[in-house]
PDB file of C-alpha atoms in Angstrom:
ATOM      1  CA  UNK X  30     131.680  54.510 -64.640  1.00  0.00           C
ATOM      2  CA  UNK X  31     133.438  51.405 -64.778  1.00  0.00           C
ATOM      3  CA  UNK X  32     131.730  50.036 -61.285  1.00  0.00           C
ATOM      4  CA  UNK X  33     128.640  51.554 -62.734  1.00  0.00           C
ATOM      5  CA  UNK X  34     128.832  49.302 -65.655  1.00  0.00           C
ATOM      6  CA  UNK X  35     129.952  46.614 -64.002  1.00  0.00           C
ATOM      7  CA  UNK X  36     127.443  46.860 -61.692  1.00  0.00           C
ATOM      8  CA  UNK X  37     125.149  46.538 -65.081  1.00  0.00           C
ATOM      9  CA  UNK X  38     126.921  43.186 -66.105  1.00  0.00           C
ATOM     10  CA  UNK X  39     126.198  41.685 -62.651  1.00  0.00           C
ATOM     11  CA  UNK X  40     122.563  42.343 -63.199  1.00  0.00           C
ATOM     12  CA  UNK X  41     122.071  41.224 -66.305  1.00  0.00           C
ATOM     13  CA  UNK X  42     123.883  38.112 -65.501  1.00  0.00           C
ATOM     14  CA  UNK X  43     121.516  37.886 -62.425  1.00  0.00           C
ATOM     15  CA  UNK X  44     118.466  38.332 -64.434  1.00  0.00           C
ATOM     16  CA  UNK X  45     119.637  35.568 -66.949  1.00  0.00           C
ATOM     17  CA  UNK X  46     120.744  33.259 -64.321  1.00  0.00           C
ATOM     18  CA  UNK X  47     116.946  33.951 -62.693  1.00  0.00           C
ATOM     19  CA  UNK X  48     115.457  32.924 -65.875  1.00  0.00           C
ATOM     20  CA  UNK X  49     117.214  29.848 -66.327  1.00  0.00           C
ATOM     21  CA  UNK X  50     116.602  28.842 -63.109  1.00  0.00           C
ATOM     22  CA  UNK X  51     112.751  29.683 -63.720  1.00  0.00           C
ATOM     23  CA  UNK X  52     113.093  27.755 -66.617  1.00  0.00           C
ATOM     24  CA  UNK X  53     114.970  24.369 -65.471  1.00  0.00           C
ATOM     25  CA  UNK X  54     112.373  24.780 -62.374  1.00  0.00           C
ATOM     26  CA  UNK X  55     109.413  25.371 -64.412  1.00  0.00           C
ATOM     27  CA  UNK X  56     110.096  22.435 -66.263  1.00  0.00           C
ATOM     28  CA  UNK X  57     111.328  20.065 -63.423  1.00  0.00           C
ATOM     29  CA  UNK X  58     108.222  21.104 -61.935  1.00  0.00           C
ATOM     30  CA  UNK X  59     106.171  20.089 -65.550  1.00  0.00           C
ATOM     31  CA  UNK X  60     107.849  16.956 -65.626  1.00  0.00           C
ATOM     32  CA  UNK X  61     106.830  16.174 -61.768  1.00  0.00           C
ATOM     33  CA  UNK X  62     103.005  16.975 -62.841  1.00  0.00           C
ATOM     34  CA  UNK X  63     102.827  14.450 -65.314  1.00  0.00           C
ATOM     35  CA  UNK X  64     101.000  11.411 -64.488  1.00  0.00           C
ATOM     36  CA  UNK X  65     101.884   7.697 -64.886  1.00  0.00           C
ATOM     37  CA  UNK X  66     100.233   6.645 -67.791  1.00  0.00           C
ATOM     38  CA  UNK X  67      98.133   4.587 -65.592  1.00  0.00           C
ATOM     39  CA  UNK X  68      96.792   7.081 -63.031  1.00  0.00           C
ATOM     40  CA  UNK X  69      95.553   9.622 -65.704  1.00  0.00           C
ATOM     41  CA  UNK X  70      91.714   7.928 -66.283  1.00  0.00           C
ATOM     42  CA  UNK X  71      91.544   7.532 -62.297  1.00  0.00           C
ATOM     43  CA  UNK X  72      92.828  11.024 -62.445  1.00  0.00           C
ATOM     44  CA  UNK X  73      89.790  12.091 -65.033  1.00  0.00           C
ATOM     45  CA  UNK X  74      87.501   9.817 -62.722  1.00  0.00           C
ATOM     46  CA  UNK X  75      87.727  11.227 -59.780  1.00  0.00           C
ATOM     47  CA  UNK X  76      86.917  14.756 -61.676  1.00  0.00           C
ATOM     48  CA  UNK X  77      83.447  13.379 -62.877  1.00  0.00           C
ATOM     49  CA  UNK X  78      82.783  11.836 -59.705  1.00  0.00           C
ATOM     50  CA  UNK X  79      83.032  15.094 -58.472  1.00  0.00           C
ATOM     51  CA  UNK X  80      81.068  16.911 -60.774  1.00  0.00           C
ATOM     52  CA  UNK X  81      78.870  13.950 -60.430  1.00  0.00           C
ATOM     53  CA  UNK X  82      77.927  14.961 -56.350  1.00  0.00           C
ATOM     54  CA  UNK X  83      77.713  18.769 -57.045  1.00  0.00           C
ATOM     55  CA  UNK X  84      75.159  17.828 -60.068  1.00  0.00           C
ATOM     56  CA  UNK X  85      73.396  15.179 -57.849  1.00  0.00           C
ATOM     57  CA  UNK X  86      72.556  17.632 -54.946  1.00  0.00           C
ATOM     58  CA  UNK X  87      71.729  20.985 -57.547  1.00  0.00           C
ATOM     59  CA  UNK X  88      69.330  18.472 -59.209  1.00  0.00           C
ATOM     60  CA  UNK X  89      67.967  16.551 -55.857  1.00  0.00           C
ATOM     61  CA  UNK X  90      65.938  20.202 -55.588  1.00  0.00           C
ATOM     62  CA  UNK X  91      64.561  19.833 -59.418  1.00  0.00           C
ATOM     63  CA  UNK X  92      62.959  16.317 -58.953  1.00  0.00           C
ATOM     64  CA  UNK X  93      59.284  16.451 -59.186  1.00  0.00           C
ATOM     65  CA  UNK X  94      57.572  18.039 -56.068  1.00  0.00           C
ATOM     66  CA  UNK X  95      55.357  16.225 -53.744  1.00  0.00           C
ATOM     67  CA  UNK X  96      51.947  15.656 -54.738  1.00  0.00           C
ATOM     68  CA  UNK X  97      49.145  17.808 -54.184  1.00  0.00           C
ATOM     69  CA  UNK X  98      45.133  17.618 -53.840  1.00  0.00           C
ATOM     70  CA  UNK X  99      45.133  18.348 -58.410  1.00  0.00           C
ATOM     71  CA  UNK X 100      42.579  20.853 -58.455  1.00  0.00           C
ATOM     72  CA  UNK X 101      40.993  18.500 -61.732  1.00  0.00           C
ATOM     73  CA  UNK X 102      40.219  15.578 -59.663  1.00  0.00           C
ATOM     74  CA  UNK X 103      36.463  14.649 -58.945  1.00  0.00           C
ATOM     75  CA  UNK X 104      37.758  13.971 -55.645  1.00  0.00           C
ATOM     76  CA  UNK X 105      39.482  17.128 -54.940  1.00  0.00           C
ATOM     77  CA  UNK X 106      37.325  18.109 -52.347  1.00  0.00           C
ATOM     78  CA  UNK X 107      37.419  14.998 -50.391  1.00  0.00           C
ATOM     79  CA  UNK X 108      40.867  15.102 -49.908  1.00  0.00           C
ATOM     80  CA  UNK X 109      42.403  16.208 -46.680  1.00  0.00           C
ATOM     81  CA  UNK X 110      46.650  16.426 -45.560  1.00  0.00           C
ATOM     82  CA  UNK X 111      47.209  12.805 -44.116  1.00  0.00           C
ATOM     83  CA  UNK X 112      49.139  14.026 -40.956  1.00  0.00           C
ATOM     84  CA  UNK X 113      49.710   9.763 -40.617  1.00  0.00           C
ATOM     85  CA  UNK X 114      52.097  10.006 -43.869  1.00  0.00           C
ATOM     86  CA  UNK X 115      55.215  10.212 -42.744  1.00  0.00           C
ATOM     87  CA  UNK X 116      57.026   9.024 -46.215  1.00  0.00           C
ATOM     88  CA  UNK X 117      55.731  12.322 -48.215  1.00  0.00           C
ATOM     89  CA  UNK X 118      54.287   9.370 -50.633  1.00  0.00           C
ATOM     90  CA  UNK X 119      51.007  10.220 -49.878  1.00  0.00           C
ATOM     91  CA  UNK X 120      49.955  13.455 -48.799  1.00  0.00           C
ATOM     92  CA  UNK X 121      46.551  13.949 -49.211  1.00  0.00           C
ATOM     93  CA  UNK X 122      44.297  10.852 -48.977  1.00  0.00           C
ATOM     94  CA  UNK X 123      40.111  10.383 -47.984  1.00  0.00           C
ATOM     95  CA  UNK X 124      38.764   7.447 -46.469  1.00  0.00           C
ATOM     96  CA  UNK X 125      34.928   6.426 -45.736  1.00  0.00           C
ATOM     97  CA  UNK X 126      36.265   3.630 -43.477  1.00  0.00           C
ATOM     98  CA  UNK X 127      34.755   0.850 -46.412  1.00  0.00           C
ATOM     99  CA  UNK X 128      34.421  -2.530 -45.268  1.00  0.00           C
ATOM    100  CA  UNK X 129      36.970  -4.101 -48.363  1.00  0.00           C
ATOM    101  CA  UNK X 130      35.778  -7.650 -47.278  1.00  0.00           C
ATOM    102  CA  UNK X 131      31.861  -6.991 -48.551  1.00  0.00           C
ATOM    103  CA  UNK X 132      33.457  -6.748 -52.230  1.00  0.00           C
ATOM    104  CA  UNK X 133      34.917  -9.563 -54.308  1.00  0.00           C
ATOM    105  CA  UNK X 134      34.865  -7.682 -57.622  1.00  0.00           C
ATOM    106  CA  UNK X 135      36.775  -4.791 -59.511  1.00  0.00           C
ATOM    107  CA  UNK X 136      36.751  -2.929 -62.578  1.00  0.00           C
ATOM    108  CA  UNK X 137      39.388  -1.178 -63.626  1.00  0.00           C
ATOM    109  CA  UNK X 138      38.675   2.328 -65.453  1.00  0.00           C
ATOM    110  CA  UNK X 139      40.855   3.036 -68.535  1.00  0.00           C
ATOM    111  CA  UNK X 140      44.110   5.254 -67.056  1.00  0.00           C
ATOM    112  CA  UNK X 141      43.349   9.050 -67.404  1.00  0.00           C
ATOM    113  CA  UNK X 142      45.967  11.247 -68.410  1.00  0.00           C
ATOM    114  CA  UNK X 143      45.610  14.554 -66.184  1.00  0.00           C
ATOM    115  CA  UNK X 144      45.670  17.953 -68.018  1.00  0.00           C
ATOM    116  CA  UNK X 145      45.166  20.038 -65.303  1.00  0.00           C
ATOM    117  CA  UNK X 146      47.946  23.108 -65.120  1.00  0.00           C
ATOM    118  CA  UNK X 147      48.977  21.448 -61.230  1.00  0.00           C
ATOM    119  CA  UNK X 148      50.206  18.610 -63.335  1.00  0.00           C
ATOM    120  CA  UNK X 149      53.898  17.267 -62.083  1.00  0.00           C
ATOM    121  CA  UNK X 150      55.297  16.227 -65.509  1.00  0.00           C
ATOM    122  CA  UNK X 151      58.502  17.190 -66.295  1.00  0.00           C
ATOM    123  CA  UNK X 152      59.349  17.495 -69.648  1.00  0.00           C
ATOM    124  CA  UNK X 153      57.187  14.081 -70.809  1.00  0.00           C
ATOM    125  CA  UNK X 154      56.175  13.664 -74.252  1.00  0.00           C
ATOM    126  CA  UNK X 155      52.747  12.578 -75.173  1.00  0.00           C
ATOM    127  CA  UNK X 156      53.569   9.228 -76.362  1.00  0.00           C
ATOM    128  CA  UNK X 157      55.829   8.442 -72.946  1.00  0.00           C
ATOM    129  CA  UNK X 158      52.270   9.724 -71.297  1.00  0.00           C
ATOM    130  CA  UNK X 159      50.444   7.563 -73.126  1.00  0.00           C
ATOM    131  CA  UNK X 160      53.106   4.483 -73.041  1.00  0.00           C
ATOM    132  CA  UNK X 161      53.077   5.178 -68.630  1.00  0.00           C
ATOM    133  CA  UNK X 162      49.202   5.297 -68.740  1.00  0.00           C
ATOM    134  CA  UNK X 163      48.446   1.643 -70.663  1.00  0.00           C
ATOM    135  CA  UNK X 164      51.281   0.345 -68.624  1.00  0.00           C
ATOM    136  CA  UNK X 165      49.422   1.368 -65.444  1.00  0.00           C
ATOM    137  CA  UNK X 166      46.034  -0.030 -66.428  1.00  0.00           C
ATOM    138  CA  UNK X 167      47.494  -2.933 -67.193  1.00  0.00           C
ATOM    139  CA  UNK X 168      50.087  -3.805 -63.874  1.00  0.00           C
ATOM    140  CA  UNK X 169      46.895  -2.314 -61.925  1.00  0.00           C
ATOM    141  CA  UNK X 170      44.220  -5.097 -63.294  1.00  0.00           C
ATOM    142  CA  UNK X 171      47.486  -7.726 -63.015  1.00  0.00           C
ATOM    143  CA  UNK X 172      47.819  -6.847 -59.536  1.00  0.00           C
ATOM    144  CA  UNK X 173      44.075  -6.782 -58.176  1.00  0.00           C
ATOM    145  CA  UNK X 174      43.413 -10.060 -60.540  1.00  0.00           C
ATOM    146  CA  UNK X 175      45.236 -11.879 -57.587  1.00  0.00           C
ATOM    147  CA  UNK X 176      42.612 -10.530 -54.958  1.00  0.00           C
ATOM    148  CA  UNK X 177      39.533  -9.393 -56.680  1.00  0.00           C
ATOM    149  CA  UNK X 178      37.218 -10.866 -60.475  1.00  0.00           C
ATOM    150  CA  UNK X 179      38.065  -8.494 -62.901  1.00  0.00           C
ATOM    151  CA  UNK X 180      34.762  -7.722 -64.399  1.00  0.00           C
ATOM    152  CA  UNK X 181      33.408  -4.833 -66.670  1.00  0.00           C
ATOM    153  CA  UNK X 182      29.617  -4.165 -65.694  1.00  0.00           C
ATOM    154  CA  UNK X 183      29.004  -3.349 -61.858  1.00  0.00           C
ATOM    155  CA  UNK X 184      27.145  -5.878 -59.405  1.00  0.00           C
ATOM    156  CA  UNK X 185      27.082  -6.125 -55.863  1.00  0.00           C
ATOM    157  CA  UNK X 186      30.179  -6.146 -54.588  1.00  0.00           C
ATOM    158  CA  UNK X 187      31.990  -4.844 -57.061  1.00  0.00           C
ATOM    159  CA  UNK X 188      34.735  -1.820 -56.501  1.00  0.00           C
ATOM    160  CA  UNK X 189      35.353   0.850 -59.359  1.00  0.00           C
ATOM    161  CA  UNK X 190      39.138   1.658 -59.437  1.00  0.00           C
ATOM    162  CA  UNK X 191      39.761   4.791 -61.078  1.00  0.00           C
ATOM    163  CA  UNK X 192      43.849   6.005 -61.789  1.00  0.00           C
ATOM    164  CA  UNK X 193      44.693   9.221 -63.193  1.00  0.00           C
ATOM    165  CA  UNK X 194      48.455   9.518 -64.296  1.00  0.00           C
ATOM    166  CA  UNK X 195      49.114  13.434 -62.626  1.00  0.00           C
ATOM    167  CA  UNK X 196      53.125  13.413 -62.915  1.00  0.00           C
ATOM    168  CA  UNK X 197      56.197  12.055 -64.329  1.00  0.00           C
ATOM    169  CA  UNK X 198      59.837  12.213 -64.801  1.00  0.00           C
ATOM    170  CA  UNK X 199      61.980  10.014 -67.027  1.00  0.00           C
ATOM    171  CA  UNK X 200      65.282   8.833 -66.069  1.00  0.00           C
ATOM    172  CA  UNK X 201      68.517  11.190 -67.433  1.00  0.00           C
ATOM    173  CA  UNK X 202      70.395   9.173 -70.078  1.00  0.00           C
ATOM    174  CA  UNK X 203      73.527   8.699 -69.330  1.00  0.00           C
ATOM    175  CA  UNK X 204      73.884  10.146 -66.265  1.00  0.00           C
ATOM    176  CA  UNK X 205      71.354   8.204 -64.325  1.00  0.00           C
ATOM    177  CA  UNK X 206      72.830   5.022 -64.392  1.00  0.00           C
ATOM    178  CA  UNK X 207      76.448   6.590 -63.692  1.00  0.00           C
ATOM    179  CA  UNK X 208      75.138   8.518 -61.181  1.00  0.00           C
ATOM    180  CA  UNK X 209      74.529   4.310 -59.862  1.00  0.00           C
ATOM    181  CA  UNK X 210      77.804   3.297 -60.685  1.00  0.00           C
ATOM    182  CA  UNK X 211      80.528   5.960 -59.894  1.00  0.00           C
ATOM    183  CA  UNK X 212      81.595   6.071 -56.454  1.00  0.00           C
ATOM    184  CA  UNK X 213      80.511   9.555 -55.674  1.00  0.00           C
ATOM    185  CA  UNK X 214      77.039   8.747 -56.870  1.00  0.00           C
ATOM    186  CA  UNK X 215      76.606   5.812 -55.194  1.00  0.00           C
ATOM    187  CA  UNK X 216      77.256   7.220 -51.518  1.00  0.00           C
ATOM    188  CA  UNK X 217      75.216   9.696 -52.891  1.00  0.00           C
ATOM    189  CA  UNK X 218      72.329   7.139 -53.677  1.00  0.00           C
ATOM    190  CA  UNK X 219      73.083   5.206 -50.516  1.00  0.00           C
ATOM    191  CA  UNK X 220      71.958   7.965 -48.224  1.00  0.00           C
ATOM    192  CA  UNK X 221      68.581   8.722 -49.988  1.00  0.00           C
ATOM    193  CA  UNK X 222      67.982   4.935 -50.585  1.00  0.00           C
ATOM    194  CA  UNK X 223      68.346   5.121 -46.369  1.00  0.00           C
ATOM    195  CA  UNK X 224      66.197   7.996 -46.485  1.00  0.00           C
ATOM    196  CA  UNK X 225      63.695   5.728 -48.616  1.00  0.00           C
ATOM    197  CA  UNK X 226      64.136   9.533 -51.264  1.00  0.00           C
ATOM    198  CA  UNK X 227      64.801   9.442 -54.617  1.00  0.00           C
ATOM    199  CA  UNK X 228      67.496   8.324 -56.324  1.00  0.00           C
ATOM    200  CA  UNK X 229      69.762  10.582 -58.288  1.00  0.00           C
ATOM    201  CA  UNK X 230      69.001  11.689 -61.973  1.00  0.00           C
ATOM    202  CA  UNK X 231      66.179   8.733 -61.635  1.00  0.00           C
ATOM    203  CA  UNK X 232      62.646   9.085 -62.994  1.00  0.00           C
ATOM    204  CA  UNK X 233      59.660   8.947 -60.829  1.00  0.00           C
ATOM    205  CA  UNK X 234      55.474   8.986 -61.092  1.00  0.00           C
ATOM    206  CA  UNK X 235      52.792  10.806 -59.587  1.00  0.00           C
ATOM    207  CA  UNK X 236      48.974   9.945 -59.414  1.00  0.00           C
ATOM    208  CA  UNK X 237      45.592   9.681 -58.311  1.00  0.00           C
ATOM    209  CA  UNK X 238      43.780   6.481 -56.980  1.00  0.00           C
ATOM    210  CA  UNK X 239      39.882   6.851 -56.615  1.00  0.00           C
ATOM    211  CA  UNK X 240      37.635   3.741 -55.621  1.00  0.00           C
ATOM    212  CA  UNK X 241      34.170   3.786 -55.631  1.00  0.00           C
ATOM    213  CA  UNK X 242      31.057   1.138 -55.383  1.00  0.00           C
ATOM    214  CA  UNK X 243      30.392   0.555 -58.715  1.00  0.00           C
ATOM    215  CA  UNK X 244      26.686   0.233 -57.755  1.00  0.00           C
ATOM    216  CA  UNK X 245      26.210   3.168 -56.270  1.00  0.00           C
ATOM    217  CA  UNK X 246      29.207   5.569 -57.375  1.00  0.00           C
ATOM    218  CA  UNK X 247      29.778   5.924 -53.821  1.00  0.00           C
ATOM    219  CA  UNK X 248      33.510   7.199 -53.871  1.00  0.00           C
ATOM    220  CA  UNK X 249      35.145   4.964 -50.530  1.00  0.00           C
ATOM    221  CA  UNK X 250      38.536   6.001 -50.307  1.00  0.00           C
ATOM    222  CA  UNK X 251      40.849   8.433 -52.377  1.00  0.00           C
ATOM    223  CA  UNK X 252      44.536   9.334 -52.539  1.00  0.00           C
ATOM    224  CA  UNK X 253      47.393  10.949 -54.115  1.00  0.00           C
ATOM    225  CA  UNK X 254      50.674   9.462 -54.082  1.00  0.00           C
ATOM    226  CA  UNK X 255      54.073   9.531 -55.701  1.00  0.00           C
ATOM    227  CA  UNK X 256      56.402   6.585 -56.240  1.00  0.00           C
ATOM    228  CA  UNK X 257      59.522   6.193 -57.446  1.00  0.00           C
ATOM    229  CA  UNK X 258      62.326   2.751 -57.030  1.00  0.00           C
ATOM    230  CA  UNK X 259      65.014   2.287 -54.408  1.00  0.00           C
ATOM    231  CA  UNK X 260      67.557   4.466 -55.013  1.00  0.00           C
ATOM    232  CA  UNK X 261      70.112   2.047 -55.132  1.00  0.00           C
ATOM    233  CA  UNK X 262      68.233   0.137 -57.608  1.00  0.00           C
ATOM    234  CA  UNK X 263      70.688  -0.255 -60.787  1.00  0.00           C
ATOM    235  CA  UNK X 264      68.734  -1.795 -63.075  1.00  0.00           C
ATOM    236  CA  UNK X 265      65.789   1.224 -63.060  1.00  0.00           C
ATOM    237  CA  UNK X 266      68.329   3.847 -64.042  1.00  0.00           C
ATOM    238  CA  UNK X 267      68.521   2.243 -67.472  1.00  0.00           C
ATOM    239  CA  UNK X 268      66.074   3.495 -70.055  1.00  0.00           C
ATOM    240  CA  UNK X 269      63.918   6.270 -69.713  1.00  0.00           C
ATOM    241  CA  UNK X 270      60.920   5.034 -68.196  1.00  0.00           C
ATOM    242  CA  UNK X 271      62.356   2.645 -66.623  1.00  0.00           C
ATOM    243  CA  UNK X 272      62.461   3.820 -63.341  1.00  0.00           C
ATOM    244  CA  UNK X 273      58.824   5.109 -63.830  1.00  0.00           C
ATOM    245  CA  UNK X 274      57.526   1.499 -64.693  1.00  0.00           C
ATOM    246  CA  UNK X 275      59.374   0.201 -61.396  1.00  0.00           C
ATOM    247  CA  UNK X 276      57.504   2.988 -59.774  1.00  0.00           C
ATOM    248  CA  UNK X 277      54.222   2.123 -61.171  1.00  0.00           C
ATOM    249  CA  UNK X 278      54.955  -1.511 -59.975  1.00  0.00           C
ATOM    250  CA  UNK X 279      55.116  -0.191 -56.312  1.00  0.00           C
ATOM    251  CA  UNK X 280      51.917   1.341 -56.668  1.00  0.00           C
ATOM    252  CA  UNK X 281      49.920  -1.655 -57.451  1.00  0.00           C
ATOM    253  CA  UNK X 282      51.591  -3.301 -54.540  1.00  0.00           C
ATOM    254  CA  UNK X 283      50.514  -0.697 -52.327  1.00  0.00           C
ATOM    255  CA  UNK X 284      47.205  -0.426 -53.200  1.00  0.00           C
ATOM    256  CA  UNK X 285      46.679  -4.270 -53.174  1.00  0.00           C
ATOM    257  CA  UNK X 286      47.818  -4.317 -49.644  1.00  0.00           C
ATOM    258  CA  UNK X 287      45.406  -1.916 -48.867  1.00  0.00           C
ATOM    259  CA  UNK X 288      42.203  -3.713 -49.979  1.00  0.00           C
ATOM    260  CA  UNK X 289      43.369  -6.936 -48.656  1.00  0.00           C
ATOM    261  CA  UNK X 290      40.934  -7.725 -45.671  1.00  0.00           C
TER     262      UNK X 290
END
C-alpha cells in the first residue's frame, strides 16, 4: 500500500513538474515570438504582399476579355480574326486596302456608347460611360487635328471616323496603386508589363473604330481593339478612370499611325 501510494506521490509530482515545465516553455517560447518593435509592420507587410500576389493572379482571370466582332456594330459583318495580331489588341479588324494619302480631311462622329448584351463593361456607371465617351471624341479629334482638317460636312477627301465605346473597367481603389507599389505587386506588374498584359487591379477600354468616305459612306477599314497602360505605369493606377483615359490615349496614337501615308 505504502509503495502503491508512493508510487501515487511520484506521479503527481511528475505531472506537476510536466506542467511547469510546459508552462516556463510555453512562455519562453511566447517571449521568443515576439517581435522587435521594429520588425512588426515589415512583419504585417510582407503578409499583404502576399495576399497581394494570390489576389493579383485570382483577378488577372476577371479582367475584361478580349474583344470580339459586337454583334451591334454596322460593321459586324465585315470583320474577320486578324491572324497578323499577335498582341490580342486587335482581334478582329477589315481593311479595303484605302489609299489614306487621297484624303486630307476628317470628321469625327460623336462617341457611341454600345448597348449591345456582348458589351465588355464591368461594373461602369452611366456617368463614367458617358465621362470615357466625351473624353474619347475629344483626344480622337486632338490626335487626327495633327494629320488631317477637322471639318463637319463631307467633301472630297474627307474620312468619316466613327468610335463606339464597347468595354470598360475602372481601376480598384486602393488596391491598384498598391498593387504598383508593394514589392509583390510590382514583380507581379513587371512580368505582364514584359508581356505588354495588363497591369494588376488596373482599368482598361474596349472599342470599335469604323472609317468611311464621307462622300460615299464607303466603310474603308474597321477594327476592334482593347487598350489598356503599361503595367508598370504608376501614375494610371490612381483614380478610377485613370488608367482608362491613358488607354484611350494609346488608341488615338494607334490609329494616327495608321492613316499616316
Amino acid at each position: 500500500m505504502k509503495t502503491f501510494h508512493g508510487a501515487n506521490i511520484s506521479q503527481h509530482h511528475s505531472r506537476h513538474s510536466n506542467i511547469a515545465v510546459s508552462y516556463r516553455s510555453s512562455s519562453h517560447t511566447r517571449h521568443l515570438a515576439q517581435p522587435p518593435a521594429g520588425a512588426k509592420p515589415l512583419k504585417i507587410l510582407s503578409k499583404a504582399s502576399v495576399c497581394l500576389i494570390v489576389a493579383s493572379g485570382t483577378l488577372a482571370g476577371c479582367t475584361t476579355a478580349d474583344p470580339t466582332a459586337y454583334a451591334g456594330l454596322a460593321s459586324a459583318h465585315h470583320l474577320k480574326a486578324d491572324p497578323s495580331d499577335r498582341s490580342g489588341r486587335v482581334p478582329y479588324r477589315y481593311n479595303s486596302g484605302a489609299n489614306w494619302r487621297q484624303y486630307d480631311k476628317v470628321i469625327v462622329d460623336p462617341v457611341t456608347v454600345y448597348r449591345g448584351q456582348d458589351h465588355q463593361f464591368v461594373k461602369v456607371s452611366q456617368q463614367d460611360k458617358n465621362a470615357l465617351a466625351s473624353y474619347m471624341h475629344s483626344r480622337f479629334t486632338q490626335e487626327l487635328r495633327t494629320r488631317f482638317s477637322v471639318v463637319s460636312s463631307p467633301a472630297p477627301g474627307t474620312l468619316r471616323v466613327h468610335l463606339t465605346l464597347t468595354g470598360a473597367k475602372t481601376t480598384m481603389p486602393v488596391l491598384g496603386p498598391f498593387s504598383h507599389l508593394d514589392v509583390g505587386g510590382g514583380v507581379y506588374n513587371a512580368v505582364q508589363a514584359a508581356r505588354d498584359k495588363e497591369g494588376s487591379m488596373t482599368g482598361s477600354v474596349a472599342y470599335a473604330v469604323e472609317i468611311y468616305d464621307a462622300m460615299s459612306n464607303t466603310l474603308l477599314s474597321a477594327y476592334v481593339t482593347k487598350q489598356y497602360p503599361n503595367a508598370m505605369n504608376i501614375g494610371a493606377s490612381f483614380g478610377a478612370l485613370k488608367a482608362s483615359q491613358v488607354a484611350i490615349d494609346k488608341g488615338a496614337d494607334a490609329l494616327l499611325a495608321q492613316l499616316r501615308p
